[in-house]
PDB file of C-alpha atoms in Angstrom:
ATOM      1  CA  UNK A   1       0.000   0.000   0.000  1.00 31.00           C
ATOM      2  CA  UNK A   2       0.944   3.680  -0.759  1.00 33.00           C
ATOM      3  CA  UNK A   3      -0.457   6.490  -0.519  1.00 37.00           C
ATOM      4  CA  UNK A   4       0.571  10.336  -0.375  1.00 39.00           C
ATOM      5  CA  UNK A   5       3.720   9.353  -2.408  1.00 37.00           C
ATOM      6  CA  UNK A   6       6.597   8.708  -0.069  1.00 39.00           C
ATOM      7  CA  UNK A   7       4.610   9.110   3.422  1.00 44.00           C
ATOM      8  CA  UNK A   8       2.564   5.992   3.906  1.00 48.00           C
ATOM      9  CA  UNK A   9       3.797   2.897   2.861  1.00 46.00           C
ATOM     10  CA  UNK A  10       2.251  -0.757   3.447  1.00 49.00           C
ATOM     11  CA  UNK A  11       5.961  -2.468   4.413  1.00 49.00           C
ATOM     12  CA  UNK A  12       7.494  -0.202   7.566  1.00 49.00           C
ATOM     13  CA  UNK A  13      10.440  -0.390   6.177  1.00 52.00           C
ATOM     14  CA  UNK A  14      12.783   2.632   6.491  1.00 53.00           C
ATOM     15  CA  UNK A  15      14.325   4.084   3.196  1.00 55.00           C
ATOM     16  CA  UNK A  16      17.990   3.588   2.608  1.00 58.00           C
ATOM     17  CA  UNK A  17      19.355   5.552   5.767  1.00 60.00           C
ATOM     18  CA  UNK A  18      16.605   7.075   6.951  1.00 68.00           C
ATOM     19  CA  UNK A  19      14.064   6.108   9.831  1.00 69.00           C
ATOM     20  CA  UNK A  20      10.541   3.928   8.592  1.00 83.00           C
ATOM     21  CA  UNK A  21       7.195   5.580   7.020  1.00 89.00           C
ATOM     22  CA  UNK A  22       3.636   6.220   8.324  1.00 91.00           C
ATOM     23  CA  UNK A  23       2.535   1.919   7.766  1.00 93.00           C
ATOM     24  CA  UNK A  24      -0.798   0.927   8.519  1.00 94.00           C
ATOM     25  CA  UNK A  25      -0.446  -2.296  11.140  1.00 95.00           C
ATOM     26  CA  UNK A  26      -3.944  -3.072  10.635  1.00 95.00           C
ATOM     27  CA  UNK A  27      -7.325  -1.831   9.485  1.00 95.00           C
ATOM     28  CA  UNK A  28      -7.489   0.885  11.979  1.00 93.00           C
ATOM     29  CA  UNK A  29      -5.035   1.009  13.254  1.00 95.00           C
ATOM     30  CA  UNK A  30      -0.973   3.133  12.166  1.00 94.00           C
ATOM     31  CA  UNK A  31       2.491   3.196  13.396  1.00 95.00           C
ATOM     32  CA  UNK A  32       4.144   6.447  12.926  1.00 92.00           C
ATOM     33  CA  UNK A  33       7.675   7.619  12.965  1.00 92.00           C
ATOM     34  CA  UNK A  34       8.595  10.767  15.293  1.00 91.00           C
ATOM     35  CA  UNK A  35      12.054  11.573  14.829  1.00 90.00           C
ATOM     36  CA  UNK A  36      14.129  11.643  18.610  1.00 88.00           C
ATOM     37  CA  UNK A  37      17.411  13.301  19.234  1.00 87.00           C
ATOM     38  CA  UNK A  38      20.134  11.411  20.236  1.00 86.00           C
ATOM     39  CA  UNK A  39      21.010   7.786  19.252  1.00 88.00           C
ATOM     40  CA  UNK A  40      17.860   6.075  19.264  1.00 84.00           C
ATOM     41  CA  UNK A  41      16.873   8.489  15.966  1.00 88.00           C
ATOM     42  CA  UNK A  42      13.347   7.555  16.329  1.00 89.00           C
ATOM     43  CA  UNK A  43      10.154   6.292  18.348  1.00 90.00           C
ATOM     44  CA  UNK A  44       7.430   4.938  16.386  1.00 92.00           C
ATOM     45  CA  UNK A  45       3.589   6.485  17.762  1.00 92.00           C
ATOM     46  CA  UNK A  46       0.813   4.305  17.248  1.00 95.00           C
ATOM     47  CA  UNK A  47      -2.243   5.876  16.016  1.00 93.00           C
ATOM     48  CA  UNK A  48      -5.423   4.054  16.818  1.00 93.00           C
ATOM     49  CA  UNK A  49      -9.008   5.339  14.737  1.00 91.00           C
ATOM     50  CA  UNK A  50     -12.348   5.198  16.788  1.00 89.00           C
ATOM     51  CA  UNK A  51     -15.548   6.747  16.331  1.00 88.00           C
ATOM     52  CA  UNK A  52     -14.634   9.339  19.187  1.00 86.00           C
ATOM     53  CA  UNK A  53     -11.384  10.192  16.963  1.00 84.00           C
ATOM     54  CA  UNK A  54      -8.048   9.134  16.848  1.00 87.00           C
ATOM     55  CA  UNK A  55      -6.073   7.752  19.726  1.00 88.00           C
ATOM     56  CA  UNK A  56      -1.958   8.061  20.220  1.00 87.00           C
ATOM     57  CA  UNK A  57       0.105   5.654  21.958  1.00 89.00           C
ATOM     58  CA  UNK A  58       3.753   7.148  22.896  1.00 83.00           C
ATOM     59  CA  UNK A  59       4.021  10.590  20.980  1.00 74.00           C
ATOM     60  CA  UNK A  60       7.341  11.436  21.517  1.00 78.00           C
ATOM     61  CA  UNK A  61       9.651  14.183  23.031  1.00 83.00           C
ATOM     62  CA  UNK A  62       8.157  17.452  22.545  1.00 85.00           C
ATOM     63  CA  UNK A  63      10.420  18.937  19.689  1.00 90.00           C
ATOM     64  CA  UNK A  64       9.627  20.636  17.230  1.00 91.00           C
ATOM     65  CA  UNK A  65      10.734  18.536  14.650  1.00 91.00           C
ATOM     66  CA  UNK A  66       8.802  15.854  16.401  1.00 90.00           C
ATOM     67  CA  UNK A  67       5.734  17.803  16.542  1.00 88.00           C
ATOM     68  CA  UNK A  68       6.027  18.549  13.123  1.00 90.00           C
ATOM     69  CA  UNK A  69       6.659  14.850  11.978  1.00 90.00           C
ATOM     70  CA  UNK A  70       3.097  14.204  14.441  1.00 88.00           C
ATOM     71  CA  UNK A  71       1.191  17.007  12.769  1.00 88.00           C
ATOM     72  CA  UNK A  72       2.477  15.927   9.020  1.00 90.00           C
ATOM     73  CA  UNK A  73       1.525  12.271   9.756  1.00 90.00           C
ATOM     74  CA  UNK A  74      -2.077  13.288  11.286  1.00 89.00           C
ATOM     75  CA  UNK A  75      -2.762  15.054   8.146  1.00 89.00           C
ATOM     76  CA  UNK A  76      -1.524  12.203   6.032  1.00 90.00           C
ATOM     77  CA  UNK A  77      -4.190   9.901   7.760  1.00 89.00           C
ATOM     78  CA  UNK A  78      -6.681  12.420   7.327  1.00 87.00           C
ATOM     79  CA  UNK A  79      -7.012  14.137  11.149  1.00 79.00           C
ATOM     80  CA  UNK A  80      -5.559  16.735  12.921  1.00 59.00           C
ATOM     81  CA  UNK A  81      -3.569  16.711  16.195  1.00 53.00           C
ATOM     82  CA  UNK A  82      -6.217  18.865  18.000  1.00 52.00           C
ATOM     83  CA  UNK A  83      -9.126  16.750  17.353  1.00 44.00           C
ATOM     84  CA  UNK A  84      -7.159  13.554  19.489  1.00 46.00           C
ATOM     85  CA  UNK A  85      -9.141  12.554  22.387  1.00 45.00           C
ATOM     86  CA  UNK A  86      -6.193  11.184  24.121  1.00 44.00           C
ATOM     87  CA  UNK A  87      -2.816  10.884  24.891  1.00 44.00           C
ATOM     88  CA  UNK A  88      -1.477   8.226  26.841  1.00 41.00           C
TER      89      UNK A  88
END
């Protein structure tokens, strides 16, 4: 699966030296890459869809270029970080 060119993809892989996609683990349900400083590079966000909007599992540091990876991937699934009902 593809979808928004190089932002979703249906494998998780990561491109050649960079960290993985937006992938859709199931219907409903997405893992999404926030970038982290330091060696780890990256934590992966799981984004869960229910009626009462989207759910996030593990969002991150707050950085900017990790809310901006958040906010880009949100739009990419087709919500936006201020309609999530939760944050856990």
């Amino acid at each position: 699966m593809s979808m928004d060119g190089d932002r979703v993809s249906g494998t998780g892989r990561p491109p050649k030296g960079g960290r993985p996609r937006l992938t859709r683990v199931r219907p409903g349900l997405w893992s999404l890459p926030i970038p982290l400083p330091g060696p780890l590079g990256h934590v992966l966000v799981y984004v869960l869809e229910t009626e009462a909007g989207p759910y996030l599992v593990d969002a991150g540091w707050d950085t900017e270029e990790g809310w901006s990876a958040l906010t880009a991937g949100l739009r990419a699934l087709g919500t936006r970080s201020r309609t999530s009902a939760a944050f856990w």
